[in-house]
Amino acid sequence: SLANEVLMYDSEFRAEIRKDDPSITVVTVFDNQWHSGGWSGGYSSYSNASLPNSSVMAEFNTLEIYLYHACDEHKNRYDSDGDGQSDAGCHEWDYMEYVRLCEEVGNHSTCGTEFARYITTYGREGRWLTDISPFLFMLKEGGTREFKLETANEGGITAILLLSTWGDDGLRPDSAEYLFDGGQFRGDYNNESIYKRHHELTIPQDTVKVELVALITGHGFGNDDANCAEFCNHEHRFTLNGLS
């Protein structure tokens, strides 16, 4: 455990120092905003971010997101009476944590677009730095955008967008088309009659490059017959015009 502490601090340092790079434009989404947690009633937290205008946004080709989920008083999980329930610090279980983008500022019914997804840590704080450049097209209009946070775990939330340009080849993520999602890890996962994972895609003529972006996690308690959740041994294959 002591050896892993060193690895943790090294990883966190690299995430922290990234924000100080002078070639990066930093946009704050959540500024240590307290999130009370809980799924009941669809509880969520909202915050606005001020992005550069569209002409400036068009210059970036890289988008990273820094997320720091802080525990109460920065403590790890603490069970004072031994009843198996956390009395202080972070929650003891790993849960899904979503950052979503709202289509209209102030209209929370439009906040369903998934922007980033995380799995919370076991009873301790979490700190992530993730490259989500394929989603840069979502922000290309710039200006004020509203974001939504969903997670069962309470804590102080800091979320920062890092905009930059690296190895500029003139290409930018300009648009995307939603293909498919869903499917529980059960014996019928590949059954096309149940899960429709077929999409007819027409590539615009002026397109220079196409990328397939997939976000896959086995998390989800009770979603497979063996109940192995993230420990399921699984493989995913994509076929294009009959070729894998």
PDB file of C-alpha atoms in Angstrom:
ATOM      1  CA  SER A   1       0.000   0.000   0.000  1.00  0.00           C
ATOM      2  CA  LEU A   2       2.831   2.418   0.823  1.00  0.00           C
ATOM      3  CA  ALA A   3       4.414   1.795  -2.589  1.00  0.00           C
ATOM      4  CA  ASN A   4       1.101   2.537  -4.301  1.00  0.00           C
ATOM      5  CA  GLU A   5       0.851   5.861  -2.454  1.00  0.00           C
ATOM      6  CA  VAL A   6       3.883   7.050  -4.422  1.00  0.00           C
ATOM      7  CA  LEU A   7       2.297   6.031  -7.709  1.00  0.00           C
ATOM      8  CA  MET A   8      -0.920   7.825  -6.753  1.00  0.00           C
ATOM      9  CA  TYR A   9       0.858  11.093  -5.922  1.00  0.00           C
ATOM     10  CA  ASP A  10       2.829  10.911  -9.169  1.00  0.00           C
ATOM     11  CA  SER A  11      -0.377  10.434 -11.173  1.00  0.00           C
ATOM     12  CA  GLU A  12      -2.142  13.269  -9.360  1.00  0.00           C
ATOM     13  CA  PHE A  13       0.819  15.595  -9.848  1.00  0.00           C
ATOM     14  CA  ARG A  14       0.761  15.071 -13.624  1.00  0.00           C
ATOM     15  CA  ALA A  15      -2.952  15.863 -13.663  1.00  0.00           C
ATOM     16  CA  GLU A  16      -2.509  18.978 -11.522  1.00  0.00           C
ATOM     17  CA  ILE A  17       0.472  20.459 -13.359  1.00  0.00           C
ATOM     18  CA  ARG A  18      -1.257  20.112 -16.726  1.00  0.00           C
ATOM     19  CA  LYS A  19      -3.546  23.035 -15.894  1.00  0.00           C
ATOM     20  CA  ASP A  20      -0.514  25.328 -15.485  1.00  0.00           C
ATOM     21  CA  ASP A  21       0.786  24.823 -19.035  1.00  0.00           C
ATOM     22  CA  PRO A  22       0.916  28.360 -20.554  1.00  0.00           C
ATOM     23  CA  SER A  23      -0.178  27.041 -23.972  1.00  0.00           C
ATOM     24  CA  ILE A  24      -3.519  25.836 -22.569  1.00  0.00           C
ATOM     25  CA  THR A  25      -6.729  27.869 -22.322  1.00  0.00           C
ATOM     26  CA  VAL A  26      -8.445  26.947 -19.057  1.00  0.00           C
ATOM     27  CA  VAL A  27     -12.249  27.083 -18.728  1.00  0.00           C
ATOM     28  CA  THR A  28     -13.778  26.355 -15.313  1.00  0.00           C
ATOM     29  CA  VAL A  29     -17.054  24.418 -15.256  1.00  0.00           C
ATOM     30  CA  PHE A  30     -17.476  23.492 -11.558  1.00  0.00           C
ATOM     31  CA  ASP A  31     -15.395  25.415  -9.026  1.00  0.00           C
ATOM     32  CA  ASN A  32     -15.289  23.190  -5.910  1.00  0.00           C
ATOM     33  CA  GLN A  33     -19.086  23.125  -6.014  1.00  0.00           C
ATOM     34  CA  TRP A  34     -20.625  20.916  -3.332  1.00  0.00           C
ATOM     35  CA  HIS A  35     -22.752  18.075  -4.677  1.00  0.00           C
ATOM     36  CA  SER A  36     -25.103  16.464  -2.136  1.00  0.00           C
ATOM     37  CA  GLY A  37     -25.316  13.147  -3.999  1.00  0.00           C
ATOM     38  CA  GLY A  38     -28.090  10.583  -4.200  1.00  0.00           C
ATOM     39  CA  TRP A  39     -30.149   9.303  -7.117  1.00  0.00           C
ATOM     40  CA  SER A  40     -33.596   9.837  -5.580  1.00  0.00           C
ATOM     41  CA  GLY A  41     -35.496  12.513  -7.445  1.00  0.00           C
ATOM     42  CA  GLY A  42     -32.794  12.630 -10.118  1.00  0.00           C
ATOM     43  CA  TYR A  43     -30.696  14.973  -8.002  1.00  0.00           C
ATOM     44  CA  SER A  44     -28.140  16.879 -10.081  1.00  0.00           C
ATOM     45  CA  SER A  45     -25.836  19.889  -9.916  1.00  0.00           C
ATOM     46  CA  TYR A  46     -25.613  22.532 -12.647  1.00  0.00           C
ATOM     47  CA  SER A  47     -23.035  25.139 -13.560  1.00  0.00           C
ATOM     48  CA  ASN A  48     -22.300  27.523 -16.442  1.00  0.00           C
ATOM     49  CA  ALA A  49     -18.950  27.824 -18.212  1.00  0.00           C
ATOM     50  CA  SER A  50     -17.743  30.756 -20.326  1.00  0.00           C
ATOM     51  CA  LEU A  51     -15.985  29.517 -23.463  1.00  0.00           C
ATOM     52  CA  PRO A  52     -14.097  31.631 -26.023  1.00  0.00           C
ATOM     53  CA  ASN A  53     -16.074  32.746 -29.080  1.00  0.00           C
ATOM     54  CA  SER A  54     -16.495  30.492 -32.115  1.00  0.00           C
ATOM     55  CA  SER A  55     -13.534  31.928 -34.058  1.00  0.00           C
ATOM     56  CA  VAL A  56     -11.174  31.223 -31.144  1.00  0.00           C
ATOM     57  CA  MET A  57     -12.694  27.773 -30.546  1.00  0.00           C
ATOM     58  CA  ALA A  58     -11.979  26.922 -34.207  1.00  0.00           C
ATOM     59  CA  GLU A  59      -8.242  27.225 -33.487  1.00  0.00           C
ATOM     60  CA  PHE A  60      -8.186  24.367 -30.938  1.00  0.00           C
ATOM     61  CA  ASN A  61      -7.737  20.714 -31.854  1.00  0.00           C
ATOM     62  CA  THR A  62      -7.409  19.256 -28.351  1.00  0.00           C
ATOM     63  CA  LEU A  63      -9.926  19.101 -25.505  1.00  0.00           C
ATOM     64  CA  GLU A  64      -9.111  17.640 -22.094  1.00  0.00           C
ATOM     65  CA  ILE A  65     -11.240  17.602 -18.973  1.00  0.00           C
ATOM     66  CA  TYR A  66      -9.883  17.676 -15.437  1.00  0.00           C
ATOM     67  CA  LEU A  67     -12.233  16.405 -12.720  1.00  0.00           C
ATOM     68  CA  TYR A  68     -11.535  16.398  -8.999  1.00  0.00           C
ATOM     69  CA  HIS A  69     -14.094  14.796  -6.672  1.00  0.00           C
ATOM     70  CA  ALA A  70     -13.150  15.819  -3.129  1.00  0.00           C
ATOM     71  CA  CYS A  71     -14.306  14.037   0.029  1.00  0.00           C
ATOM     72  CA  ASP A  72     -15.902  15.703   3.033  1.00  0.00           C
ATOM     73  CA  GLU A  73     -13.002  17.365   4.900  1.00  0.00           C
ATOM     74  CA  HIS A  74     -10.699  15.536   2.429  1.00  0.00           C
ATOM     75  CA  LYS A  75     -11.050  12.338   4.454  1.00  0.00           C
ATOM     76  CA  ASN A  76     -11.182   8.770   3.210  1.00  0.00           C
ATOM     77  CA  ARG A  77     -14.208   6.667   4.133  1.00  0.00           C
ATOM     78  CA  TYR A  78     -14.615   6.410   7.894  1.00  0.00           C
ATOM     79  CA  ASP A  79     -16.990   4.042   9.696  1.00  0.00           C
ATOM     80  CA  SER A  80     -16.980   5.223  13.310  1.00  0.00           C
ATOM     81  CA  ASP A  81     -19.484   2.725  14.756  1.00  0.00           C
ATOM     82  CA  GLY A  82     -18.629  -0.339  12.672  1.00  0.00           C
ATOM     83  CA  ASP A  83     -22.083  -0.693  11.110  1.00  0.00           C
ATOM     84  CA  GLY A  84     -20.673  -0.857   7.585  1.00  0.00           C
ATOM     85  CA  GLN A  85     -21.933   2.623   6.699  1.00  0.00           C
ATOM     86  CA  SER A  86     -19.700   5.580   5.976  1.00  0.00           C
ATOM     87  CA  ASP A  87     -20.007   8.289   8.630  1.00  0.00           C
ATOM     88  CA  ALA A  88     -17.463  10.674   7.145  1.00  0.00           C
ATOM     89  CA  GLY A  89     -15.314  11.156   4.079  1.00  0.00           C
ATOM     90  CA  CYS A  90     -16.146   9.579   0.721  1.00  0.00           C
ATOM     91  CA  HIS A  91     -18.725   6.930  -0.073  1.00  0.00           C
ATOM     92  CA  GLU A  92     -17.537   3.327   0.189  1.00  0.00           C
ATOM     93  CA  TRP A  93     -18.812   2.143  -3.224  1.00  0.00           C
ATOM     94  CA  ASP A  94     -17.986   2.896  -6.847  1.00  0.00           C
ATOM     95  CA  TYR A  95     -20.797   4.556  -8.797  1.00  0.00           C
ATOM     96  CA  MET A  96     -21.294   6.062 -12.208  1.00  0.00           C
ATOM     97  CA  GLU A  97     -20.554   9.770 -12.435  1.00  0.00           C
ATOM     98  CA  TYR A  98     -21.661  11.787 -15.468  1.00  0.00           C
ATOM     99  CA  VAL A  99     -20.891  15.250 -16.787  1.00  0.00           C
ATOM    100  CA  ARG A 100     -23.584  16.213 -19.292  1.00  0.00           C
ATOM    101  CA  LEU A 101     -23.899  19.147 -21.671  1.00  0.00           C
ATOM    102  CA  CYS A 102     -27.122  21.166 -21.845  1.00  0.00           C
ATOM    103  CA  GLU A 103     -28.424  22.189 -25.258  1.00  0.00           C
ATOM    104  CA  GLU A 104     -30.005  25.343 -23.821  1.00  0.00           C
ATOM    105  CA  VAL A 105     -28.710  27.370 -20.890  1.00  0.00           C
ATOM    106  CA  GLY A 106     -31.291  27.397 -18.103  1.00  0.00           C
ATOM    107  CA  ASN A 107     -33.425  24.650 -19.641  1.00  0.00           C
ATOM    108  CA  HIS A 108     -32.538  21.594 -17.573  1.00  0.00           C
ATOM    109  CA  SER A 109     -34.736  19.321 -19.654  1.00  0.00           C
ATOM    110  CA  THR A 110     -32.131  19.642 -22.451  1.00  0.00           C
ATOM    111  CA  CYS A 111     -29.179  18.387 -20.371  1.00  0.00           C
ATOM    112  CA  GLY A 112     -29.064  14.787 -21.594  1.00  0.00           C
ATOM    113  CA  THR A 113     -25.957  14.814 -23.801  1.00  0.00           C
ATOM    114  CA  GLU A 114     -23.179  12.753 -22.225  1.00  0.00           C
ATOM    115  CA  PHE A 115     -19.928  14.730 -22.190  1.00  0.00           C
ATOM    116  CA  ALA A 116     -17.769  12.650 -19.812  1.00  0.00           C
ATOM    117  CA  ARG A 117     -18.264   9.510 -17.724  1.00  0.00           C
ATOM    118  CA  TYR A 118     -16.408   8.270 -14.658  1.00  0.00           C
ATOM    119  CA  ILE A 119     -16.457   5.513 -12.072  1.00  0.00           C
ATOM    120  CA  THR A 120     -16.067   6.954  -8.588  1.00  0.00           C
ATOM    121  CA  THR A 121     -13.345   5.596  -6.338  1.00  0.00           C
ATOM    122  CA  TYR A 122     -13.755   3.280  -3.353  1.00  0.00           C
ATOM    123  CA  GLY A 123     -13.916   5.458  -0.236  1.00  0.00           C
ATOM    124  CA  ARG A 124     -11.383   8.062  -1.331  1.00  0.00           C
ATOM    125  CA  GLU A 125     -11.023  11.155  -3.466  1.00  0.00           C
ATOM    126  CA  GLY A 126     -10.772  10.905  -7.239  1.00  0.00           C
ATOM    127  CA  ARG A 127      -8.748  13.014  -9.652  1.00  0.00           C
ATOM    128  CA  TRP A 128      -8.830  12.476 -13.434  1.00  0.00           C
ATOM    129  CA  LEU A 129      -7.353  14.104 -16.526  1.00  0.00           C
ATOM    130  CA  THR A 130      -8.967  12.771 -19.710  1.00  0.00           C
ATOM    131  CA  ASP A 131      -8.484  13.598 -23.383  1.00  0.00           C
ATOM    132  CA  ILE A 132     -11.942  13.931 -24.956  1.00  0.00           C
ATOM    133  CA  SER A 133     -10.865  15.735 -28.142  1.00  0.00           C
ATOM    134  CA  PRO A 134     -13.437  13.903 -30.340  1.00  0.00           C
ATOM    135  CA  PHE A 135     -16.140  15.820 -28.437  1.00  0.00           C
ATOM    136  CA  LEU A 136     -14.623  19.209 -29.253  1.00  0.00           C
ATOM    137  CA  PHE A 137     -17.297  19.722 -31.924  1.00  0.00           C
ATOM    138  CA  MET A 138     -19.919  19.987 -29.159  1.00  0.00           C
ATOM    139  CA  LEU A 139     -18.364  23.268 -28.021  1.00  0.00           C
ATOM    140  CA  LYS A 140     -17.403  24.832 -31.351  1.00  0.00           C
ATOM    141  CA  GLU A 141     -19.979  27.639 -31.057  1.00  0.00           C
ATOM    142  CA  GLY A 142     -18.304  28.844 -27.864  1.00  0.00           C
ATOM    143  CA  GLY A 143     -19.974  31.307 -25.519  1.00  0.00           C
ATOM    144  CA  THR A 144     -21.803  30.387 -22.325  1.00  0.00           C
ATOM    145  CA  ARG A 145     -22.664  26.696 -21.959  1.00  0.00           C
ATOM    146  CA  GLU A 146     -24.376  24.916 -19.081  1.00  0.00           C
ATOM    147  CA  PHE A 147     -23.217  21.576 -17.687  1.00  0.00           C
ATOM    148  CA  LYS A 148     -24.902  19.023 -15.452  1.00  0.00           C
ATOM    149  CA  LEU A 149     -23.306  16.634 -12.948  1.00  0.00           C
ATOM    150  CA  GLU A 150     -24.959  13.360 -11.913  1.00  0.00           C
ATOM    151  CA  THR A 151     -23.546  11.068  -9.249  1.00  0.00           C
ATOM    152  CA  ALA A 152     -24.731   9.271  -6.120  1.00  0.00           C
ATOM    153  CA  ASN A 153     -21.637  10.263  -4.131  1.00  0.00           C
ATOM    154  CA  GLU A 154     -21.556  13.602  -2.365  1.00  0.00           C
ATOM    155  CA  GLY A 155     -18.454  15.751  -2.486  1.00  0.00           C
ATOM    156  CA  GLY A 156     -16.803  18.916  -3.707  1.00  0.00           C
ATOM    157  CA  ILE A 157     -16.678  18.925  -7.522  1.00  0.00           C
ATOM    158  CA  THR A 158     -14.059  20.750  -9.562  1.00  0.00           C
ATOM    159  CA  ALA A 159     -14.292  20.339 -13.339  1.00  0.00           C
ATOM    160  CA  ILE A 160     -12.058  22.247 -15.753  1.00  0.00           C
ATOM    161  CA  LEU A 161     -11.827  22.184 -19.554  1.00  0.00           C
ATOM    162  CA  LEU A 162      -8.341  22.447 -21.068  1.00  0.00           C
ATOM    163  CA  LEU A 163      -8.310  23.755 -24.639  1.00  0.00           C
ATOM    164  CA  SER A 164      -5.136  23.632 -26.711  1.00  0.00           C
ATOM    165  CA  THR A 165      -3.524  22.919 -30.079  1.00  0.00           C
ATOM    166  CA  TRP A 166      -0.928  20.161 -30.459  1.00  0.00           C
ATOM    167  CA  GLY A 167       0.777  18.902 -33.612  1.00  0.00           C
ATOM    168  CA  ASP A 168      -1.487  21.034 -35.774  1.00  0.00           C
ATOM    169  CA  ASP A 169      -2.276  19.273 -39.061  1.00  0.00           C
ATOM    170  CA  GLY A 170      -5.213  21.542 -39.834  1.00  0.00           C
ATOM    171  CA  LEU A 171      -7.801  18.935 -38.832  1.00  0.00           C
ATOM    172  CA  ARG A 172     -10.498  19.579 -36.262  1.00  0.00           C
ATOM    173  CA  PRO A 173     -13.414  17.472 -34.930  1.00  0.00           C
ATOM    174  CA  ASP A 174     -16.236  19.225 -36.773  1.00  0.00           C
ATOM    175  CA  SER A 175     -19.268  16.966 -36.358  1.00  0.00           C
ATOM    176  CA  ALA A 176     -20.375  13.516 -35.225  1.00  0.00           C
ATOM    177  CA  GLU A 177     -23.251  11.117 -35.768  1.00  0.00           C
ATOM    178  CA  TYR A 178     -24.673   9.017 -32.942  1.00  0.00           C
ATOM    179  CA  LEU A 179     -24.519   5.306 -33.741  1.00  0.00           C
ATOM    180  CA  PHE A 180     -25.920   3.160 -30.899  1.00  0.00           C
ATOM    181  CA  ASP A 181     -25.616   2.331 -27.222  1.00  0.00           C
ATOM    182  CA  GLY A 182     -26.797   0.008 -24.480  1.00  0.00           C
ATOM    183  CA  GLY A 183     -26.827  -3.700 -23.900  1.00  0.00           C
ATOM    184  CA  GLN A 184     -26.438  -5.750 -20.739  1.00  0.00           C
ATOM    185  CA  PHE A 185     -23.621  -8.281 -20.504  1.00  0.00           C
ATOM    186  CA  ARG A 186     -25.842 -11.341 -20.735  1.00  0.00           C
ATOM    187  CA  GLY A 187     -26.046 -14.308 -23.090  1.00  0.00           C
ATOM    188  CA  ASP A 188     -28.137 -12.275 -25.546  1.00  0.00           C
ATOM    189  CA  TYR A 189     -25.695  -9.347 -25.800  1.00  0.00           C
ATOM    190  CA  ASN A 190     -25.069 -10.035 -29.506  1.00  0.00           C
ATOM    191  CA  ASN A 191     -28.719 -10.689 -30.362  1.00  0.00           C
ATOM    192  CA  GLU A 192     -29.562  -8.121 -33.056  1.00  0.00           C
ATOM    193  CA  SER A 193     -33.307  -8.638 -32.543  1.00  0.00           C
ATOM    194  CA  ILE A 194     -32.938  -7.320 -28.980  1.00  0.00           C
ATOM    195  CA  TYR A 195     -30.116  -4.787 -29.273  1.00  0.00           C
ATOM    196  CA  LYS A 196     -30.185  -2.830 -32.530  1.00  0.00           C
ATOM    197  CA  ARG A 197     -26.532  -2.061 -33.180  1.00  0.00           C
ATOM    198  CA  HIS A 198     -26.778  -1.381 -36.889  1.00  0.00           C
ATOM    199  CA  HIS A 199     -26.505   2.105 -38.338  1.00  0.00           C
ATOM    200  CA  GLU A 200     -26.466   3.363 -41.929  1.00  0.00           C
ATOM    201  CA  LEU A 201     -23.899   6.164 -42.107  1.00  0.00           C
ATOM    202  CA  THR A 202     -23.335   8.540 -45.015  1.00  0.00           C
ATOM    203  CA  ILE A 203     -19.983  10.332 -44.915  1.00  0.00           C
ATOM    204  CA  PRO A 204     -20.114  13.996 -46.088  1.00  0.00           C
ATOM    205  CA  GLN A 205     -18.112  14.510 -49.286  1.00  0.00           C
ATOM    206  CA  ASP A 206     -15.783  17.143 -47.830  1.00  0.00           C
ATOM    207  CA  THR A 207     -14.754  14.888 -44.910  1.00  0.00           C
ATOM    208  CA  VAL A 208     -10.978  14.371 -44.604  1.00  0.00           C
ATOM    209  CA  LYS A 209     -10.867  11.965 -41.650  1.00  0.00           C
ATOM    210  CA  VAL A 210     -13.341   9.744 -39.797  1.00  0.00           C
ATOM    211  CA  GLU A 211     -12.838   8.272 -36.334  1.00  0.00           C
ATOM    212  CA  LEU A 212     -14.927   5.736 -34.423  1.00  0.00           C
ATOM    213  CA  VAL A 213     -15.276   6.764 -30.784  1.00  0.00           C
ATOM    214  CA  ALA A 214     -16.581   4.250 -28.233  1.00  0.00           C
ATOM    215  CA  LEU A 215     -16.933   4.454 -24.453  1.00  0.00           C
ATOM    216  CA  ILE A 216     -17.458   0.996 -22.952  1.00  0.00           C
ATOM    217  CA  THR A 217     -17.580  -0.077 -19.310  1.00  0.00           C
ATOM    218  CA  GLY A 218     -18.800  -3.264 -17.697  1.00  0.00           C
ATOM    219  CA  HIS A 219     -20.016  -1.422 -14.611  1.00  0.00           C
ATOM    220  CA  GLY A 220     -23.583  -1.883 -13.503  1.00  0.00           C
ATOM    221  CA  PHE A 221     -24.589  -4.077 -10.568  1.00  0.00           C
ATOM    222  CA  GLY A 222     -26.939  -6.903 -11.544  1.00  0.00           C
ATOM    223  CA  ASN A 223     -26.634  -6.268 -15.287  1.00  0.00           C
ATOM    224  CA  ASP A 224     -25.225  -9.692 -16.193  1.00  0.00           C
ATOM    225  CA  ASP A 225     -26.087 -13.256 -15.215  1.00  0.00           C
ATOM    226  CA  ALA A 226     -22.714 -13.882 -13.549  1.00  0.00           C
ATOM    227  CA  ASN A 227     -22.883 -10.462 -11.826  1.00  0.00           C
ATOM    228  CA  CYS A 228     -19.220  -9.879 -12.644  1.00  0.00           C
ATOM    229  CA  ALA A 229     -19.813  -6.185 -13.445  1.00  0.00           C
ATOM    230  CA  GLU A 230     -16.482  -4.548 -14.384  1.00  0.00           C
ATOM    231  CA  PHE A 231     -14.710  -7.900 -13.987  1.00  0.00           C
ATOM    232  CA  CYS A 232     -16.449  -9.467 -16.999  1.00  0.00           C
ATOM    233  CA  ASN A 233     -14.056 -10.677 -19.691  1.00  0.00           C
ATOM    234  CA  HIS A 234     -15.520  -9.121 -22.824  1.00  0.00           C
ATOM    235  CA  GLU A 235     -14.521  -8.163 -26.356  1.00  0.00           C
ATOM    236  CA  HIS A 236     -16.231  -5.728 -28.735  1.00  0.00           C
ATOM    237  CA  ARG A 237     -15.881  -5.770 -32.521  1.00  0.00           C
ATOM    238  CA  PHE A 238     -17.100  -3.234 -35.081  1.00  0.00           C
ATOM    239  CA  THR A 239     -17.845  -4.092 -38.690  1.00  0.00           C
ATOM    240  CA  LEU A 240     -17.854  -1.578 -41.557  1.00  0.00           C
ATOM    241  CA  ASN A 241     -19.275  -2.694 -44.916  1.00  0.00           C
ATOM    242  CA  GLY A 242     -18.670  -6.295 -43.921  1.00  0.00           C
ATOM    243  CA  LEU A 243     -15.072  -5.764 -42.759  1.00  0.00           C
ATOM    244  CA  SER A 244     -14.058  -5.912 -39.090  1.00  0.00           C
TER     245      SER A 244
END
